[in-house]
Tab-separated table of C-alpha atoms in Angstrom:
chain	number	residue	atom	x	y	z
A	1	UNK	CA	26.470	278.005	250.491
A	2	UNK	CA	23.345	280.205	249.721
A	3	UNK	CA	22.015	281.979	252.613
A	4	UNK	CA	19.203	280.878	254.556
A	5	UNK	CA	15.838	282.361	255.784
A	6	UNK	CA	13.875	280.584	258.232
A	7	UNK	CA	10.133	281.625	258.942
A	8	UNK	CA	8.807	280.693	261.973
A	9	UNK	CA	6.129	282.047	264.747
A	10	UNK	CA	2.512	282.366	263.683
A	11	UNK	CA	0.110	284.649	261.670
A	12	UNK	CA	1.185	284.982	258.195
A	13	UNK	CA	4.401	282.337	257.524
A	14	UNK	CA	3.370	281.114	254.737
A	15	UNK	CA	1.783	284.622	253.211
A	16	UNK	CA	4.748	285.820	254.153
A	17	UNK	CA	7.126	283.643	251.986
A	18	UNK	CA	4.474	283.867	249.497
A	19	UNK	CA	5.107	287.574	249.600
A	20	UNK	CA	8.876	287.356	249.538
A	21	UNK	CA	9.051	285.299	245.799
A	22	UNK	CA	7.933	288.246	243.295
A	23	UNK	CA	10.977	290.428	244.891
A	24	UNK	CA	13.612	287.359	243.489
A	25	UNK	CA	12.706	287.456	240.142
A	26	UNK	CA	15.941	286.457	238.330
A	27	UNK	CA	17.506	284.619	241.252
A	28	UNK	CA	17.974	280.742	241.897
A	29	UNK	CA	15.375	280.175	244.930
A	30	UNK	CA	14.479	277.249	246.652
A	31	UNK	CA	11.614	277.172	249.025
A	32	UNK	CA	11.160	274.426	251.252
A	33	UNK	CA	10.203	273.325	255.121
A	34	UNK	CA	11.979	271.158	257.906
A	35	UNK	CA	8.280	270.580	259.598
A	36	UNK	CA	4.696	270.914	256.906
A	37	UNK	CA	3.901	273.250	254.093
A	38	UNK	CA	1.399	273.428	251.840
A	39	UNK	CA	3.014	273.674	248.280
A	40	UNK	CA	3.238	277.120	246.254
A	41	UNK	CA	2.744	275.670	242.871
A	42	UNK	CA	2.759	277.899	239.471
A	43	UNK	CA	2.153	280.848	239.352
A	44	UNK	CA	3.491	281.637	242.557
A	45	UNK	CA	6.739	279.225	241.813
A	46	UNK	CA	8.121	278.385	238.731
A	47	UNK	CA	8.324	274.538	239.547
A	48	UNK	CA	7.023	272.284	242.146
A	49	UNK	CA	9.016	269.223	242.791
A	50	UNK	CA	7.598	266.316	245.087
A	51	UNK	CA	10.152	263.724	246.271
A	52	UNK	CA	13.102	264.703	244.159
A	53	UNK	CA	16.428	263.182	243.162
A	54	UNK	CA	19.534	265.528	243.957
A	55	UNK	CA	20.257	265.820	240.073
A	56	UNK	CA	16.176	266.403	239.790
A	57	UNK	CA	16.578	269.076	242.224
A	58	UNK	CA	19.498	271.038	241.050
A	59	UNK	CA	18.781	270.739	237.408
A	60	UNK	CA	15.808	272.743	238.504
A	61	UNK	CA	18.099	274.925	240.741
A	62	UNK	CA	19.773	275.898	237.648
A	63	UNK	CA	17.176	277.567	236.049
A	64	UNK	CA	16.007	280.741	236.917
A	65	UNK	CA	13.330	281.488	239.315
A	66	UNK	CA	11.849	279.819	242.602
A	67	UNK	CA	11.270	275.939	243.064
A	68	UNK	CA	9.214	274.865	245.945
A	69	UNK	CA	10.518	271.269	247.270
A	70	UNK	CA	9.691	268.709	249.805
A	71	UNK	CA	8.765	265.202	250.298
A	72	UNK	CA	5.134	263.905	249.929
A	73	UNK	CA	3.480	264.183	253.348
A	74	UNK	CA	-0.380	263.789	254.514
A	75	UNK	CA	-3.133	266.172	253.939
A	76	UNK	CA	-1.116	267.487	250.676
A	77	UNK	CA	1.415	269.114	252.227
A	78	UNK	CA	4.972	268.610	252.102
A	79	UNK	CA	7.721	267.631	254.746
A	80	UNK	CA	11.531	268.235	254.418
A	81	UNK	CA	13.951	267.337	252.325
A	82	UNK	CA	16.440	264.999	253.593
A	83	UNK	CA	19.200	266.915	255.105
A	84	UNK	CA	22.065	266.198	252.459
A	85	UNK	CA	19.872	267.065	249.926
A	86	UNK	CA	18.867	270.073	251.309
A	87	UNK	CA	22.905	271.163	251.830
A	88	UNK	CA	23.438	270.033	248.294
A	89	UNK	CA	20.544	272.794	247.301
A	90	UNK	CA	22.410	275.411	249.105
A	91	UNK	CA	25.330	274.759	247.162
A	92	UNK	CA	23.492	275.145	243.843
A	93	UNK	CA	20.591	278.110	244.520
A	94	UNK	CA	21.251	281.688	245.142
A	95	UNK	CA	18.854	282.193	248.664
A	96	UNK	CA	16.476	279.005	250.134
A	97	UNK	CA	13.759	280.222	252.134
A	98	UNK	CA	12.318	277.923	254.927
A	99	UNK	CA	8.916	277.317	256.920
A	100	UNK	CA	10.397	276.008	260.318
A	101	UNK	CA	7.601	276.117	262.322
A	102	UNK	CA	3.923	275.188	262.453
A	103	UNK	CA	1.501	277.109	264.163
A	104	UNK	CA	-2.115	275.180	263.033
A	105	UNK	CA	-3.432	278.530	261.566
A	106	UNK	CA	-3.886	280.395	264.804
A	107	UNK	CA	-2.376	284.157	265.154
A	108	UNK	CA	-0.093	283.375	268.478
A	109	UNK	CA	2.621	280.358	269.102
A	110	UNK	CA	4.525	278.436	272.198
A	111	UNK	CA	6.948	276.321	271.585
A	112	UNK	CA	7.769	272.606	272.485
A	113	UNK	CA	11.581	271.889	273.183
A	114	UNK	CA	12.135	270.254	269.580
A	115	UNK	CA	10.693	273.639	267.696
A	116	UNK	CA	11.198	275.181	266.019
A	117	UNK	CA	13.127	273.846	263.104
A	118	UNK	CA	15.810	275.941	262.238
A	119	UNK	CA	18.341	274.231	259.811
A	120	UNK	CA	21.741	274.293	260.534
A	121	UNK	CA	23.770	277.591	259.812
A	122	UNK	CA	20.440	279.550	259.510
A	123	UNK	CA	21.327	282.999	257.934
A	124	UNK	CA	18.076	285.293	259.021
A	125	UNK	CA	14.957	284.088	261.163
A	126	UNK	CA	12.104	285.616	260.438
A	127	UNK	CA	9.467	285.658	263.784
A	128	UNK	CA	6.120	286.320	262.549
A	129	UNK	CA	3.293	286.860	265.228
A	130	UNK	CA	-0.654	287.934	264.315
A	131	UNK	CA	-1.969	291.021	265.839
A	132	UNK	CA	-5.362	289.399	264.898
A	133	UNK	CA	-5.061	287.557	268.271
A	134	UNK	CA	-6.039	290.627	270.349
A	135	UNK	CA	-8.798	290.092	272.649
A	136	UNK	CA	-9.147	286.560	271.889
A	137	UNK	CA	-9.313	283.876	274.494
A	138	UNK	CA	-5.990	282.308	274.962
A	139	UNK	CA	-6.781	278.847	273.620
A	140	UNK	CA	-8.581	280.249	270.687
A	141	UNK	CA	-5.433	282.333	269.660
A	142	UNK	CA	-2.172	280.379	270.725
A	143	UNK	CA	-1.126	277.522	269.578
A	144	UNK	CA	0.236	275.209	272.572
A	145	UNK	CA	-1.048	277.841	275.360
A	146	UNK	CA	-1.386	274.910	277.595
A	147	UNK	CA	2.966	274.918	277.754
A	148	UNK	CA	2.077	278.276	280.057
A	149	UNK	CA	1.004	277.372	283.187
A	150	UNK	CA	-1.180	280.379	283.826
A	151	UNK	CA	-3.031	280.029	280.355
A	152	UNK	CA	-3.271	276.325	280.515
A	153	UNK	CA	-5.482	276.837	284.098
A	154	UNK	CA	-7.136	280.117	282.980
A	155	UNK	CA	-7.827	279.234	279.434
A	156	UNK	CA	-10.363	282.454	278.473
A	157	UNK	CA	-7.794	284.876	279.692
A	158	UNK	CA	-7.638	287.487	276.695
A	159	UNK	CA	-4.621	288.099	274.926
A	160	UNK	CA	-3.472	291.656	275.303
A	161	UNK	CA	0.064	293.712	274.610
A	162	UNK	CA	1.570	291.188	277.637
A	163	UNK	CA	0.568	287.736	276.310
A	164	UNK	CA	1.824	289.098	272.306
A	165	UNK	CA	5.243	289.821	273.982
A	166	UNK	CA	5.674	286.836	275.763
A	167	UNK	CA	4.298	284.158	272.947
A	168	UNK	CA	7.524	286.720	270.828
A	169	UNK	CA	10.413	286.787	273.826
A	170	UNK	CA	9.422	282.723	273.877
A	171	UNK	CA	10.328	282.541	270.148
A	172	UNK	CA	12.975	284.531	269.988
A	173	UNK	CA	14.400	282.585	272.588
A	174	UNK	CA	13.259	279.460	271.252
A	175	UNK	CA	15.338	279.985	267.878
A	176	UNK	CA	18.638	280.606	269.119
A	177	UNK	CA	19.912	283.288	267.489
A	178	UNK	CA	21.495	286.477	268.137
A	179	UNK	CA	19.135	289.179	267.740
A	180	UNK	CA	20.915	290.853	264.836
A	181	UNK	CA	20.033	287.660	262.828
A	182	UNK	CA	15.816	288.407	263.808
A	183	UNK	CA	13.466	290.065	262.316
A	184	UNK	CA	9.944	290.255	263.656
A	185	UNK	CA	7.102	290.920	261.577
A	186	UNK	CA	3.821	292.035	263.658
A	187	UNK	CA	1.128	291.232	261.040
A	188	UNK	CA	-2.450	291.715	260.299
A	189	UNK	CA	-2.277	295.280	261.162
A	190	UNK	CA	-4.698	295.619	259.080
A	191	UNK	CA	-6.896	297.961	260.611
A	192	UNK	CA	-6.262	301.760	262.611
A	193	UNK	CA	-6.546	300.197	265.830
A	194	UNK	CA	-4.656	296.943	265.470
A	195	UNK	CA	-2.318	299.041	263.419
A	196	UNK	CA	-1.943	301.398	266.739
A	197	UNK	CA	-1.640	298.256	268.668
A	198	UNK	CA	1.369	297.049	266.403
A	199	UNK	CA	3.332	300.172	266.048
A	200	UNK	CA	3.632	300.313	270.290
A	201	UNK	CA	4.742	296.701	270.182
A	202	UNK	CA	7.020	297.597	267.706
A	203	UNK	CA	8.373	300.605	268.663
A	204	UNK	CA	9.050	298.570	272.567
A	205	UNK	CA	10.973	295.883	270.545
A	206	UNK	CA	13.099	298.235	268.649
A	207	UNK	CA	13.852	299.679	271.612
A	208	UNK	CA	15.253	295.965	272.748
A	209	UNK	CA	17.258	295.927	269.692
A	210	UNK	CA	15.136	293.903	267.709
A	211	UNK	CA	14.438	294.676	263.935
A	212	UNK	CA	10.981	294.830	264.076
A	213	UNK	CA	7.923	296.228	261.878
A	214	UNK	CA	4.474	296.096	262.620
A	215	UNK	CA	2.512	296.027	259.189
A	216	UNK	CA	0.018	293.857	257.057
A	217	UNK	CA	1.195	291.378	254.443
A	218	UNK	CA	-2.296	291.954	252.846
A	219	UNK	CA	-1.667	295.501	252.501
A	220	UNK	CA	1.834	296.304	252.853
A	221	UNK	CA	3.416	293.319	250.926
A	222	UNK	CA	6.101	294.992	249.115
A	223	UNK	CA	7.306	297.184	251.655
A	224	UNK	CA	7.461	294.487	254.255
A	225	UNK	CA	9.190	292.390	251.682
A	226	UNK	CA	12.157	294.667	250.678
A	227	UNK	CA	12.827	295.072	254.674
A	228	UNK	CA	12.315	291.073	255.192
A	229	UNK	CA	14.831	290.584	252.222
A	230	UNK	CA	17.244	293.691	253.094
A	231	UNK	CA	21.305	292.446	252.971
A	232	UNK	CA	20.060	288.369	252.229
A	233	UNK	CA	18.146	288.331	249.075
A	234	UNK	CA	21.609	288.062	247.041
A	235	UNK	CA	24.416	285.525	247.046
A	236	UNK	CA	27.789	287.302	248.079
């Protein structure tokens, strides 16, 4: 089957996949979600498909370039393909990418015991996790703080190097998979302080045994890309 890479954490998921399609030109690429999405249509896709039939689906597959699929869901996003016609998509495109988590736009993420959503066999995670949280109230920046006890009774406690680390550990955990599977992206570095900020995080996780970059999708999208995409971005 085609290799799988899951996106999950907070801060840039969907930018990120976004950011992966214009380094698969030429390959068969399916980009979907087992929790919401909102829909890349054309441009940055070369097909949407809403509530598709397997031969719909892998007609599409067939051609060339990246096909963003799910079911029709509320608020226009889209929700995941049933889970035979998802494997039947594997078995047809060259690389799926997948948004397995859902983080309400905030920077930061905790984790219920049902998420994320990794689908089975999962290839590479990708953990992203906003640096744009920095100095923000807890409950402003993570999503689900209440699930830590100390944040859900001191709310307003600012998020600093120690509350970034833990919200990543938690995910890390939370996916279940061996570290050499990870990356983590530290986004929205996007300034020289919160680019500072990053590159200590990083260098700490790294030191772990994590692959991990600290960087900004808005500025650094290639680059982050080719290292997101780095022994997975073609079908053995």
């Amino acid at each position: 089957m085609a290799p799988l890479l899951a996106v999950i954490g907070a801060g840039g998921k969907t930018t990120a996949l976004r950011c992966l399609l214009p380094h698969l030109t030429g390959q068969h690429v399916l980009l979907t979600t087992t929790t919401h999405i909102y829909p890349l249509a054309p441009p940055h896709t070369r097909l949407l498909l809403t509530d598709p039939t397997e031969p719909a689906l892998l007609d599409a597959l067939r051609v060339p370039g990246a096909v963003c699929a799910g079911r029709q869901a509320e608020d226009g996003k889209l929700s995941a393909l049933p889970p035979a016609l998802l494997e039947a998509a594997r078995r047809t495109a060259d690389l799926v990418l997948c948004e397995a988590d859902g983080a309400h736009h905030l920077p930061l993420k905790l984790h219920r015991a049902d998420e994320p959503v990794l689908p089975p066999q999962t290839d590479r995670c990708l953990i992203v996790a906003g640096l744009s949280a920095w100095g923000q109230p807890v409950a402003q920046a993570v999503h689900r703080y209440a699930l830590h006890p100390r944040w859900a009774h001191d709310p307003v406690l600012p998020v600093g190097a120690a509350e970034i680390l833990l919200c990543i550990y938690e995910t890390a955990a939370a996916c279940g998979l061996p570290p050499r599977q990870v990356r983590i992206l530290l986004n929205q570095a996007d300034t020289l302080l919160s680019a500072a900020q990053g590159a200590a995080l990083a260098e700490r996780l790294t030191a772990e045994g994590f692959s991990c970059r600290a960087g900004s999708l808005q500025q650094e999208a290639d680059a982050l890309a080719a290292w997101i995409l780095a022994g997975i971005s073609a079908r053995d």
